[in-house]
């Protein structure tokens, strides 16, 4: 009998692009998200590597191109799919080209996934419109300066600060005017991108302190970039914003903050755990199946998740909600319910809070409502406002502990120090518990830190703890809260109360 041979894996040379993980191609993101083994270069941004699942093995590419290629082939022959992750675009790096050629001499199949090139992406993030005609050159090696100076359109040069003086003098020597506009960008497309405006005459003096790889654009387009400078001009650009939420809940807020240019730092203040006794939840689920409830009122995404997990434990699905009306306290909770394929009957049109829900919740009607009971699955520390209000409207309430909130462990010492000394530009509180727990595990934010709250109850708790509330959204939703913070920052800057958007430098490497 012939023994079956192991099917070999494939090797994918994947470009990470210029830095911003949002610029990964769809194919690159797909491969990274399903990777078994990633062999990476040290200059790939950590945000890109973080796309990989926790189960993936990530290790550095070590040795000369031939040795790296040999290791890739060995892993593929063992049946593993390998992602060779490269900063930028794979086939524009000589060493990676050599690796690919070595792999091509074997029987292992391979793919090349280009990355967005920094020569066009970084100027775009700096607001430079390159137009249809531009010339790109790497001036870190031998350069034909006469040909480069004579090239049409805008010049895009890859350099470091040590090359700026030579580049400027050589271009002027070969015919470009000393006052030709130049802009120099470091950390291009990243959240600490910094662009310096200069001319060829002042280039070395104005941009000589920039570190790392630089993208230098030379020409009239560099001087006209102010109208299109969208990345560094965002209201919260470079701000460090503290997000005291659990990792599962922080995603939407952090993404919204990034859209406004901020650098979110997530610090869990609570841990969500099952109730000490499952009996209450088990009776509640049985009651749903038996038709005991007219309404289920969800006050958080954690409550939705807790009920659904109990459904799965008993082999139930969304059909268990048949004949039951669903009310949600806010849009985020409603979105979680919709993920289960269920449309809520009631969502407050105004204030998304217990009071807002009570304003619109119908009173019990003996004729129209054959069942008079409401299921209210909540946290163990929930207030009585909602339950009391529903009883006042004639409903019987099963107030069930669906989950417990436990104070999280303190954040690292460095984070605690930043909180106390004003290292964060802003903090976004989304509930009273996040205020109490952050102060409990890390101390009060410094007075210079702008305090943003999601709604009036959170504002009241922040005030109780001696915090100055600076920003509150019109609607108690995460996106409204973050947008209000951005508008507040823009307003302060317009009034001269804040400096221009921060141009953060990284430490010299």
Tab-separated table of C-alpha atoms in Angstrom:
chain	number	residue	atom	x	y	z
A	1	UNK	CA	0.000	0.000	0.000
A	2	UNK	CA	1.323	3.440	-0.910
A	3	UNK	CA	1.318	5.893	2.014
A	4	UNK	CA	-0.325	9.238	1.247
A	5	UNK	CA	2.065	12.162	1.084
A	6	UNK	CA	1.458	15.327	3.087
A	7	UNK	CA	0.121	18.146	0.926
A	8	UNK	CA	2.641	20.985	0.900
A	9	UNK	CA	1.615	24.481	1.929
A	10	UNK	CA	1.962	27.721	-0.020
A	11	UNK	CA	4.212	30.700	0.568
A	12	UNK	CA	2.711	34.189	0.266
A	13	UNK	CA	4.998	37.222	0.022
A	14	UNK	CA	2.722	39.884	1.535
A	15	UNK	CA	3.359	43.623	1.500
A	16	UNK	CA	2.226	45.519	4.600
A	17	UNK	CA	2.128	48.851	2.796
A	18	UNK	CA	3.532	52.117	4.139
A	19	UNK	CA	2.410	51.792	7.765
A	20	UNK	CA	-1.306	52.367	8.294
A	21	UNK	CA	-2.912	48.952	8.834
A	22	UNK	CA	-6.020	50.327	7.147
A	23	UNK	CA	-4.104	50.345	3.860
A	24	UNK	CA	-3.640	46.569	3.806
A	25	UNK	CA	-5.175	45.109	0.682
A	26	UNK	CA	-8.202	42.859	1.114
A	27	UNK	CA	-6.131	39.845	0.075
A	28	UNK	CA	-3.314	40.721	2.496
A	29	UNK	CA	-5.788	41.109	5.345
A	30	UNK	CA	-7.402	37.777	4.492
A	31	UNK	CA	-4.078	35.925	4.474
A	32	UNK	CA	-2.922	37.508	7.737
A	33	UNK	CA	-6.261	36.808	9.437
A	34	UNK	CA	-5.973	33.084	8.634
A	35	UNK	CA	-2.211	32.677	8.936
A	36	UNK	CA	-0.590	29.668	10.581
A	37	UNK	CA	2.970	30.994	10.396
A	38	UNK	CA	4.151	34.562	9.752
A	39	UNK	CA	7.788	35.297	9.016
A	40	UNK	CA	8.143	39.042	9.361
A	41	UNK	CA	10.606	41.881	8.938
A	42	UNK	CA	11.325	44.002	12.049
A	43	UNK	CA	10.089	47.228	10.421
A	44	UNK	CA	6.544	45.950	9.836
A	45	UNK	CA	4.234	48.057	12.061
A	46	UNK	CA	2.852	46.230	15.080
A	47	UNK	CA	-0.705	47.238	14.050
A	48	UNK	CA	-0.275	45.138	10.891
A	49	UNK	CA	1.065	42.100	12.745
A	50	UNK	CA	-1.860	42.387	15.168
A	51	UNK	CA	-4.239	41.385	12.346
A	52	UNK	CA	-2.971	37.812	12.739
A	53	UNK	CA	-4.955	35.464	15.015
A	54	UNK	CA	-3.566	34.677	18.464
A	55	UNK	CA	-2.989	31.095	17.328
A	56	UNK	CA	-0.539	32.142	14.596
A	57	UNK	CA	3.170	31.664	15.107
A	58	UNK	CA	5.026	34.921	14.398
A	59	UNK	CA	8.790	34.921	14.059
A	60	UNK	CA	11.420	37.179	12.479
A	61	UNK	CA	13.123	36.553	9.156
A	62	UNK	CA	16.692	35.661	10.117
A	63	UNK	CA	19.737	35.379	7.862
A	64	UNK	CA	20.613	36.054	4.253
A	65	UNK	CA	17.884	35.778	1.563
A	66	UNK	CA	18.908	32.239	0.633
A	67	UNK	CA	18.620	31.090	4.255
A	68	UNK	CA	15.256	32.804	4.751
A	69	UNK	CA	13.954	31.208	1.551
A	70	UNK	CA	15.207	27.794	2.667
A	71	UNK	CA	13.321	28.122	5.967
A	72	UNK	CA	10.133	29.172	4.158
A	73	UNK	CA	10.348	26.183	1.831
A	74	UNK	CA	11.015	23.786	4.716
A	75	UNK	CA	7.889	24.955	6.538
A	76	UNK	CA	5.785	24.756	3.365
A	77	UNK	CA	6.997	21.211	2.648
A	78	UNK	CA	5.901	20.310	6.176
A	79	UNK	CA	2.372	21.281	5.133
A	80	UNK	CA	2.187	24.794	6.599
A	81	UNK	CA	0.939	27.874	4.771
A	82	UNK	CA	3.517	30.591	5.312
A	83	UNK	CA	3.060	34.364	5.136
A	84	UNK	CA	6.325	36.199	4.465
A	85	UNK	CA	5.347	39.654	5.732
A	86	UNK	CA	7.348	42.553	4.328
A	87	UNK	CA	7.192	46.291	5.036
A	88	UNK	CA	6.056	48.177	1.942
A	89	UNK	CA	5.850	46.267	-1.342
A	90	UNK	CA	7.578	42.835	-1.555
A	91	UNK	CA	9.133	43.034	-5.022
A	92	UNK	CA	10.585	46.496	-4.447
A	93	UNK	CA	12.957	45.193	-1.746
A	94	UNK	CA	16.065	43.579	-3.264
A	95	UNK	CA	16.486	41.037	-0.454
A	96	UNK	CA	12.860	39.882	-0.752
A	97	UNK	CA	13.177	39.658	-4.538
A	98	UNK	CA	16.105	37.304	-3.968
A	99	UNK	CA	14.041	35.234	-1.526
A	100	UNK	CA	11.246	34.929	-4.099
A	101	UNK	CA	13.707	33.861	-6.794
A	102	UNK	CA	15.110	31.184	-4.481
A	103	UNK	CA	11.592	29.885	-3.762
A	104	UNK	CA	10.768	29.890	-7.475
A	105	UNK	CA	13.570	27.370	-8.036
A	106	UNK	CA	11.726	24.840	-5.851
A	107	UNK	CA	8.475	22.928	-6.314
A	108	UNK	CA	6.636	25.034	-3.694
A	109	UNK	CA	3.803	27.258	-4.946
A	110	UNK	CA	3.964	30.911	-3.975
A	111	UNK	CA	1.936	34.122	-4.267
A	112	UNK	CA	2.957	37.779	-4.253
A	113	UNK	CA	0.550	40.239	-2.633
A	114	UNK	CA	1.680	43.800	-3.379
A	115	UNK	CA	1.522	46.465	-0.698
A	116	UNK	CA	0.356	50.025	-1.282
A	117	UNK	CA	3.578	51.851	-2.300
A	118	UNK	CA	4.833	54.531	0.082
A	119	UNK	CA	5.897	56.730	-2.829
A	120	UNK	CA	2.260	57.556	-3.574
A	121	UNK	CA	0.553	56.823	-0.238
A	122	UNK	CA	2.734	59.038	1.957
A	123	UNK	CA	2.405	62.162	-0.225
A	124	UNK	CA	-1.365	61.549	-0.319
A	125	UNK	CA	-1.464	61.425	3.495
A	126	UNK	CA	0.573	64.645	3.559
A	127	UNK	CA	-1.890	66.337	1.209
A	128	UNK	CA	0.384	66.425	-1.840
A	129	UNK	CA	-1.444	65.902	-5.139
A	130	UNK	CA	1.185	64.197	-7.280
A	131	UNK	CA	-0.934	64.292	-10.416
A	132	UNK	CA	-0.450	62.053	-13.424
A	133	UNK	CA	3.257	62.874	-13.891
A	134	UNK	CA	5.782	62.412	-11.109
A	135	UNK	CA	9.196	60.834	-10.676
A	136	UNK	CA	10.256	58.597	-7.804
A	137	UNK	CA	13.844	57.937	-6.760
A	138	UNK	CA	15.758	56.482	-3.819
A	139	UNK	CA	18.581	58.910	-3.007
A	140	UNK	CA	20.112	56.677	-0.329
A	141	UNK	CA	22.326	55.196	-3.047
A	142	UNK	CA	23.935	56.376	-6.276
A	143	UNK	CA	21.835	59.051	-8.043
A	144	UNK	CA	21.946	60.651	-11.492
A	145	UNK	CA	21.174	64.140	-10.197
A	146	UNK	CA	21.158	65.776	-13.615
A	147	UNK	CA	18.488	63.370	-14.896
A	148	UNK	CA	16.481	63.686	-11.699
A	149	UNK	CA	16.520	67.500	-11.801
A	150	UNK	CA	15.336	67.408	-15.410
A	151	UNK	CA	12.515	64.931	-14.745
A	152	UNK	CA	8.963	66.239	-15.308
A	153	UNK	CA	6.415	66.742	-12.565
A	154	UNK	CA	6.854	66.389	-8.819
A	155	UNK	CA	9.852	64.513	-7.434
A	156	UNK	CA	9.280	61.894	-4.737
A	157	UNK	CA	12.529	61.011	-2.969
A	158	UNK	CA	13.178	58.275	-0.424
A	159	UNK	CA	15.854	59.446	1.996
A	160	UNK	CA	17.014	59.859	5.577
A	161	UNK	CA	17.983	63.144	7.234
A	162	UNK	CA	21.644	62.541	6.382
A	163	UNK	CA	20.806	62.720	2.659
A	164	UNK	CA	18.839	65.979	2.719
A	165	UNK	CA	21.724	68.413	2.371
A	166	UNK	CA	23.229	66.561	-0.595
A	167	UNK	CA	19.822	66.196	-2.279
A	168	UNK	CA	19.072	69.897	-1.968
A	169	UNK	CA	22.455	71.146	-3.148
A	170	UNK	CA	22.622	68.664	-6.040
A	171	UNK	CA	19.142	69.548	-7.336
A	172	UNK	CA	19.910	73.280	-7.150
A	173	UNK	CA	23.273	72.701	-8.834
A	174	UNK	CA	21.495	70.990	-11.733
A	175	UNK	CA	18.936	73.701	-12.337
A	176	UNK	CA	16.125	73.714	-9.761
A	177	UNK	CA	15.434	77.016	-8.007
A	178	UNK	CA	16.528	77.295	-4.356
A	179	UNK	CA	12.974	78.409	-3.421
A	180	UNK	CA	11.366	75.283	-4.904
A	181	UNK	CA	8.789	74.042	-2.334
A	182	UNK	CA	9.610	70.842	-0.483
A	183	UNK	CA	7.792	68.829	2.167
A	184	UNK	CA	9.355	66.034	4.184
A	185	UNK	CA	7.278	63.333	5.899
A	186	UNK	CA	8.399	60.894	8.571
A	187	UNK	CA	6.366	57.964	9.956
A	188	UNK	CA	4.211	58.301	6.844
A	189	UNK	CA	0.556	57.165	7.139
A	190	UNK	CA	1.054	56.384	10.832
A	191	UNK	CA	-0.665	58.050	13.762
A	192	UNK	CA	2.502	60.001	14.558
A	193	UNK	CA	3.145	61.104	10.982
A	194	UNK	CA	4.908	64.469	10.838
A	195	UNK	CA	5.320	66.635	7.755
A	196	UNK	CA	7.703	69.607	7.610
A	197	UNK	CA	7.393	72.293	4.934
A	198	UNK	CA	10.589	73.812	3.530
A	199	UNK	CA	12.342	74.867	0.333
A	200	UNK	CA	15.433	73.397	-1.256
A	201	UNK	CA	17.428	76.263	0.299
A	202	UNK	CA	16.192	75.518	3.833
A	203	UNK	CA	15.679	71.766	3.584
A	204	UNK	CA	18.607	70.555	5.692
A	205	UNK	CA	17.980	73.152	8.410
A	206	UNK	CA	14.190	72.699	8.615
A	207	UNK	CA	13.997	68.898	8.394
A	208	UNK	CA	17.399	67.751	9.617
A	209	UNK	CA	15.992	66.572	12.986
A	210	UNK	CA	13.545	64.076	11.445
A	211	UNK	CA	14.390	60.439	12.066
A	212	UNK	CA	13.810	57.198	10.232
A	213	UNK	CA	12.949	56.738	6.560
A	214	UNK	CA	11.695	59.951	4.981
A	215	UNK	CA	9.541	60.664	1.934
A	216	UNK	CA	10.512	63.988	0.359
A	217	UNK	CA	8.296	65.637	-2.253
A	218	UNK	CA	9.822	68.424	-4.346
A	219	UNK	CA	7.892	70.788	-6.602
A	220	UNK	CA	4.919	73.133	-6.765
A	221	UNK	CA	2.520	70.419	-5.523
A	222	UNK	CA	4.427	70.326	-2.221
A	223	UNK	CA	3.751	74.018	-1.733
A	224	UNK	CA	0.033	73.648	-2.439
A	225	UNK	CA	-0.655	70.843	0.040
A	226	UNK	CA	-2.467	72.863	2.732
A	227	UNK	CA	-5.925	72.428	1.179
A	228	UNK	CA	-5.552	68.638	0.949
A	229	UNK	CA	-3.706	68.016	4.219
A	230	UNK	CA	-6.433	65.813	5.640
A	231	UNK	CA	-4.480	63.364	7.831
A	232	UNK	CA	-2.493	65.606	10.173
A	233	UNK	CA	-5.193	68.300	10.322
A	234	UNK	CA	-7.842	66.128	12.023
A	235	UNK	CA	-9.194	67.512	15.280
A	236	UNK	CA	-7.685	64.879	17.604
A	237	UNK	CA	-4.538	64.186	15.593
A	238	UNK	CA	-1.795	62.827	17.819
A	239	UNK	CA	-3.942	63.000	20.977
A	240	UNK	CA	-3.584	60.131	23.429
A	241	UNK	CA	-7.099	59.290	24.600
A	242	UNK	CA	-7.765	56.948	27.506
A	243	UNK	CA	-10.560	54.444	26.839
A	244	UNK	CA	-11.537	52.764	30.125
A	245	UNK	CA	-13.588	49.886	28.717
A	246	UNK	CA	-13.250	46.125	28.413
A	247	UNK	CA	-11.415	44.931	25.322
A	248	UNK	CA	-14.636	43.529	23.841
A	249	UNK	CA	-16.421	46.869	24.214
A	250	UNK	CA	-13.610	49.291	23.375
A	251	UNK	CA	-13.381	48.455	19.668
A	252	UNK	CA	-16.060	50.802	18.321
A	253	UNK	CA	-14.893	53.752	20.411
A	254	UNK	CA	-11.228	53.218	19.552
A	255	UNK	CA	-12.039	53.003	15.851
A	256	UNK	CA	-14.030	56.248	16.000
A	257	UNK	CA	-11.193	57.968	17.855
A	258	UNK	CA	-8.699	56.818	15.233
A	259	UNK	CA	-10.924	58.268	12.524
A	260	UNK	CA	-10.469	61.660	14.206
A	261	UNK	CA	-6.696	61.145	14.419
A	262	UNK	CA	-6.410	60.121	18.065
A	263	UNK	CA	-4.281	57.345	19.550
A	264	UNK	CA	-6.649	55.356	21.808
A	265	UNK	CA	-5.186	53.554	24.817
A	266	UNK	CA	-7.574	50.915	26.133
A	267	UNK	CA	-7.538	50.251	29.878
A	268	UNK	CA	-10.075	47.656	31.066
A	269	UNK	CA	-11.684	48.811	34.310
A	270	UNK	CA	-14.145	45.956	34.725
A	271	UNK	CA	-14.222	42.266	34.025
A	272	UNK	CA	-17.541	40.719	33.024
A	273	UNK	CA	-18.198	37.366	34.713
A	274	UNK	CA	-21.177	34.985	34.975
A	275	UNK	CA	-23.496	35.286	37.997
A	276	UNK	CA	-22.463	33.300	41.064
A	277	UNK	CA	-25.556	31.117	40.710
A	278	UNK	CA	-27.012	30.177	37.302
A	279	UNK	CA	-30.466	29.425	38.726
A	280	UNK	CA	-32.031	32.851	38.028
A	281	UNK	CA	-30.931	32.892	34.396
A	282	UNK	CA	-32.011	29.303	33.857
A	283	UNK	CA	-35.519	30.090	35.171
A	284	UNK	CA	-35.643	33.205	32.968
A	285	UNK	CA	-34.768	31.252	29.827
A	286	UNK	CA	-37.356	28.608	30.687
A	287	UNK	CA	-39.877	31.429	31.164
A	288	UNK	CA	-39.108	32.800	27.712
A	289	UNK	CA	-39.754	29.409	26.143
A	290	UNK	CA	-42.970	28.960	28.157
A	291	UNK	CA	-44.414	32.370	27.215
A	292	UNK	CA	-44.057	33.905	30.675
A	293	UNK	CA	-42.931	37.327	29.371
A	294	UNK	CA	-44.513	40.049	27.256
A	295	UNK	CA	-41.270	42.061	27.034
A	296	UNK	CA	-37.522	41.563	27.391
A	297	UNK	CA	-35.658	44.793	28.156
A	298	UNK	CA	-31.949	44.832	27.331
A	299	UNK	CA	-29.860	47.582	28.929
A	300	UNK	CA	-26.416	46.606	27.596
A	301	UNK	CA	-24.636	44.496	25.021
A	302	UNK	CA	-23.322	42.365	27.894
A	303	UNK	CA	-26.903	41.467	28.837
A	304	UNK	CA	-27.664	40.434	25.244
A	305	UNK	CA	-24.510	38.336	25.167
A	306	UNK	CA	-25.307	36.674	28.509
A	307	UNK	CA	-28.818	35.653	27.432
A	308	UNK	CA	-27.606	34.378	24.082
A	309	UNK	CA	-24.861	32.294	25.711
A	310	UNK	CA	-27.498	30.734	27.950
A	311	UNK	CA	-29.607	30.008	24.852
A	312	UNK	CA	-26.676	28.214	23.238
A	313	UNK	CA	-26.098	26.250	26.433
A	314	UNK	CA	-29.665	24.906	26.182
A	315	UNK	CA	-29.588	24.388	22.399
A	316	UNK	CA	-31.940	27.301	21.709
A	317	UNK	CA	-31.833	29.974	19.026
A	318	UNK	CA	-33.628	33.229	18.133
A	319	UNK	CA	-36.950	31.377	17.844
A	320	UNK	CA	-37.074	31.369	21.653
A	321	UNK	CA	-37.942	35.084	21.401
A	322	UNK	CA	-41.046	34.292	19.345
A	323	UNK	CA	-44.038	36.225	20.644
A	324	UNK	CA	-41.869	38.349	22.963
A	325	UNK	CA	-41.294	42.073	22.394
A	326	UNK	CA	-37.746	43.408	22.694
A	327	UNK	CA	-36.822	46.840	24.071
A	328	UNK	CA	-33.264	48.220	24.034
A	329	UNK	CA	-31.905	51.125	26.018
A	330	UNK	CA	-29.640	52.376	23.227
A	331	UNK	CA	-28.443	51.934	19.668
A	332	UNK	CA	-25.369	49.865	20.568
A	333	UNK	CA	-27.536	47.369	22.447
A	334	UNK	CA	-30.052	47.306	19.581
A	335	UNK	CA	-27.247	46.608	17.104
A	336	UNK	CA	-26.196	43.597	19.192
A	337	UNK	CA	-29.783	42.314	19.146
A	338	UNK	CA	-29.970	42.758	15.361
A	339	UNK	CA	-26.815	40.643	15.002
A	340	UNK	CA	-28.964	37.757	16.285
A	341	UNK	CA	-31.483	38.329	13.505
A	342	UNK	CA	-34.033	40.064	15.749
A	343	UNK	CA	-35.525	43.529	15.285
A	344	UNK	CA	-36.257	45.377	18.561
A	345	UNK	CA	-39.756	46.794	18.925
A	346	UNK	CA	-38.706	49.720	21.099
A	347	UNK	CA	-35.646	51.981	21.087
A	348	UNK	CA	-35.761	55.453	22.680
A	349	UNK	CA	-36.001	58.179	20.055
A	350	UNK	CA	-34.578	60.752	22.455
A	351	UNK	CA	-32.311	60.272	25.462
A	352	UNK	CA	-30.844	56.773	25.321
A	353	UNK	CA	-30.957	56.064	29.049
A	354	UNK	CA	-33.249	54.432	31.586
A	355	UNK	CA	-35.275	57.638	31.763
A	356	UNK	CA	-35.461	57.894	27.984
A	357	UNK	CA	-36.691	54.309	27.670
A	358	UNK	CA	-39.282	54.827	30.416
A	359	UNK	CA	-40.617	57.915	28.647
A	360	UNK	CA	-41.633	55.733	25.697
A	361	UNK	CA	-42.373	52.383	27.348
A	362	UNK	CA	-46.110	51.597	27.161
A	363	UNK	CA	-48.049	51.071	30.398
A	364	UNK	CA	-49.554	47.640	30.945
A	365	UNK	CA	-53.016	47.269	29.421
A	366	UNK	CA	-55.207	44.463	30.795
A	367	UNK	CA	-56.960	44.053	27.442
A	368	UNK	CA	-54.091	44.477	24.967
A	369	UNK	CA	-51.384	42.732	27.008
A	370	UNK	CA	-52.291	39.099	27.780
A	371	UNK	CA	-49.090	38.754	29.810
A	372	UNK	CA	-48.076	41.353	32.384
A	373	UNK	CA	-44.462	40.376	33.048
A	374	UNK	CA	-41.164	41.907	31.843
A	375	UNK	CA	-37.787	40.178	31.897
A	376	UNK	CA	-34.978	42.569	32.838
A	377	UNK	CA	-31.577	40.785	32.543
A	378	UNK	CA	-28.908	43.133	33.909
A	379	UNK	CA	-25.634	43.561	35.740
A	380	UNK	CA	-25.435	42.878	39.445
A	381	UNK	CA	-24.711	46.572	40.140
A	382	UNK	CA	-27.543	48.039	38.029
A	383	UNK	CA	-29.613	50.847	39.545
A	384	UNK	CA	-33.302	50.475	40.390
A	385	UNK	CA	-34.465	53.372	38.209
A	386	UNK	CA	-35.655	51.242	35.293
A	387	UNK	CA	-37.230	48.450	37.322
A	388	UNK	CA	-39.110	50.930	39.535
A	389	UNK	CA	-40.341	52.893	36.524
A	390	UNK	CA	-41.664	49.764	34.822
A	391	UNK	CA	-43.526	48.762	37.982
A	392	UNK	CA	-45.086	52.220	38.111
A	393	UNK	CA	-46.427	51.503	34.600
A	394	UNK	CA	-48.205	48.387	35.865
A	395	UNK	CA	-45.697	45.711	34.862
A	396	UNK	CA	-44.490	42.795	36.943
A	397	UNK	CA	-40.673	42.623	36.752
A	398	UNK	CA	-38.299	39.683	36.852
A	399	UNK	CA	-35.073	41.596	37.601
A	400	UNK	CA	-32.431	38.963	36.859
A	401	UNK	CA	-28.668	39.128	37.355
A	402	UNK	CA	-27.361	38.140	33.931
A	403	UNK	CA	-23.709	38.950	34.636
A	404	UNK	CA	-21.438	40.380	37.298
A	405	UNK	CA	-19.054	43.284	36.882
A	406	UNK	CA	-15.789	42.867	38.764
A	407	UNK	CA	-13.150	45.553	39.073
A	408	UNK	CA	-10.214	44.825	36.789
A	409	UNK	CA	-6.587	44.664	37.853
A	410	UNK	CA	-4.658	47.967	37.863
A	411	UNK	CA	-3.051	48.971	34.552
A	412	UNK	CA	0.760	48.985	34.178
A	413	UNK	CA	2.710	51.512	36.254
A	414	UNK	CA	3.543	53.574	33.164
A	415	UNK	CA	-0.158	53.984	32.338
A	416	UNK	CA	-1.035	54.900	35.929
A	417	UNK	CA	1.675	57.552	35.881
A	418	UNK	CA	0.332	58.979	32.603
A	419	UNK	CA	-3.158	59.166	34.088
A	420	UNK	CA	-2.001	61.048	37.181
A	421	UNK	CA	0.452	63.413	35.452
A	422	UNK	CA	-1.620	64.457	32.438
A	423	UNK	CA	-0.015	62.170	29.891
A	424	UNK	CA	-3.429	61.635	28.332
A	425	UNK	CA	-5.040	64.480	26.410
A	426	UNK	CA	-8.543	63.163	27.090
A	427	UNK	CA	-10.456	60.348	28.768
A	428	UNK	CA	-13.798	58.968	27.552
A	429	UNK	CA	-16.110	57.605	30.246
A	430	UNK	CA	-19.039	55.515	28.994
A	431	UNK	CA	-20.714	54.627	32.299
A	432	UNK	CA	-20.663	55.462	35.975
A	433	UNK	CA	-18.844	52.207	36.680
A	434	UNK	CA	-15.973	53.169	34.378
A	435	UNK	CA	-15.521	56.362	36.421
A	436	UNK	CA	-15.591	54.582	39.765
A	437	UNK	CA	-13.370	51.731	38.692
A	438	UNK	CA	-10.762	53.824	36.873
A	439	UNK	CA	-10.338	56.062	39.915
A	440	UNK	CA	-10.201	52.936	42.080
A	441	UNK	CA	-7.504	51.103	40.134
A	442	UNK	CA	-5.456	53.977	38.734
A	443	UNK	CA	-6.362	57.258	40.436
A	444	UNK	CA	-8.041	60.433	39.180
A	445	UNK	CA	-7.061	61.808	35.776
A	446	UNK	CA	-4.960	64.981	35.922
A	447	UNK	CA	-6.787	68.316	35.783
A	448	UNK	CA	-5.352	69.075	32.329
A	449	UNK	CA	-6.947	65.924	30.867
A	450	UNK	CA	-10.203	66.690	29.044
A	451	UNK	CA	-13.050	64.587	30.475
A	452	UNK	CA	-15.680	63.295	28.056
A	453	UNK	CA	-18.810	61.464	29.259
A	454	UNK	CA	-21.499	59.595	27.385
A	455	UNK	CA	-24.529	60.907	29.287
A	456	UNK	CA	-25.939	62.693	32.340
A	457	UNK	CA	-25.639	59.784	34.792
A	458	UNK	CA	-21.967	59.334	33.937
A	459	UNK	CA	-21.473	63.097	34.221
A	460	UNK	CA	-23.022	63.092	37.697
A	461	UNK	CA	-20.709	60.302	38.854
A	462	UNK	CA	-17.652	62.055	37.413
A	463	UNK	CA	-18.620	65.213	39.289
A	464	UNK	CA	-19.044	63.222	42.513
A	465	UNK	CA	-15.442	62.079	42.140
A	466	UNK	CA	-14.215	65.631	41.726
A	467	UNK	CA	-13.696	65.547	37.973
A	468	UNK	CA	-14.444	68.483	35.687
A	469	UNK	CA	-16.763	67.337	32.886
A	470	UNK	CA	-15.755	69.074	29.648
A	471	UNK	CA	-17.714	67.214	26.961
A	472	UNK	CA	-21.051	65.388	26.804
A	473	UNK	CA	-22.621	64.187	23.571
A	474	UNK	CA	-26.135	65.192	22.590
A	475	UNK	CA	-27.106	61.508	22.442
A	476	UNK	CA	-25.814	58.764	24.747
A	477	UNK	CA	-23.987	56.874	21.994
A	478	UNK	CA	-20.304	56.151	21.590
A	479	UNK	CA	-20.004	57.760	18.151
A	480	UNK	CA	-21.799	60.909	19.322
A	481	UNK	CA	-19.543	61.101	22.372
A	482	UNK	CA	-16.356	60.858	20.304
A	483	UNK	CA	-17.632	63.307	17.684
A	484	UNK	CA	-18.457	65.783	20.451
A	485	UNK	CA	-14.899	65.442	21.799
A	486	UNK	CA	-13.484	66.129	18.334
A	487	UNK	CA	-15.737	69.168	17.925
A	488	UNK	CA	-14.664	70.425	21.360
A	489	UNK	CA	-10.984	70.119	20.428
A	490	UNK	CA	-11.544	71.906	17.115
A	491	UNK	CA	-13.412	74.705	18.882
A	492	UNK	CA	-10.678	75.174	21.485
A	493	UNK	CA	-8.054	75.253	18.751
A	494	UNK	CA	-10.020	77.838	16.756
A	495	UNK	CA	-10.208	79.979	19.897
A	496	UNK	CA	-6.440	79.696	20.379
A	497	UNK	CA	-6.814	77.663	23.581
A	498	UNK	CA	-4.949	74.699	22.086
A	499	UNK	CA	-1.826	74.434	19.939
A	500	UNK	CA	-2.142	73.146	16.364
A	501	UNK	CA	-2.637	69.355	16.022
A	502	UNK	CA	0.274	67.656	17.696
A	503	UNK	CA	3.263	66.655	15.578
A	504	UNK	CA	4.568	63.897	17.762
A	505	UNK	CA	8.173	62.796	17.363
A	506	UNK	CA	9.371	59.334	18.051
A	507	UNK	CA	12.528	58.655	19.934
A	508	UNK	CA	15.624	58.511	17.782
A	509	UNK	CA	16.337	54.935	16.778
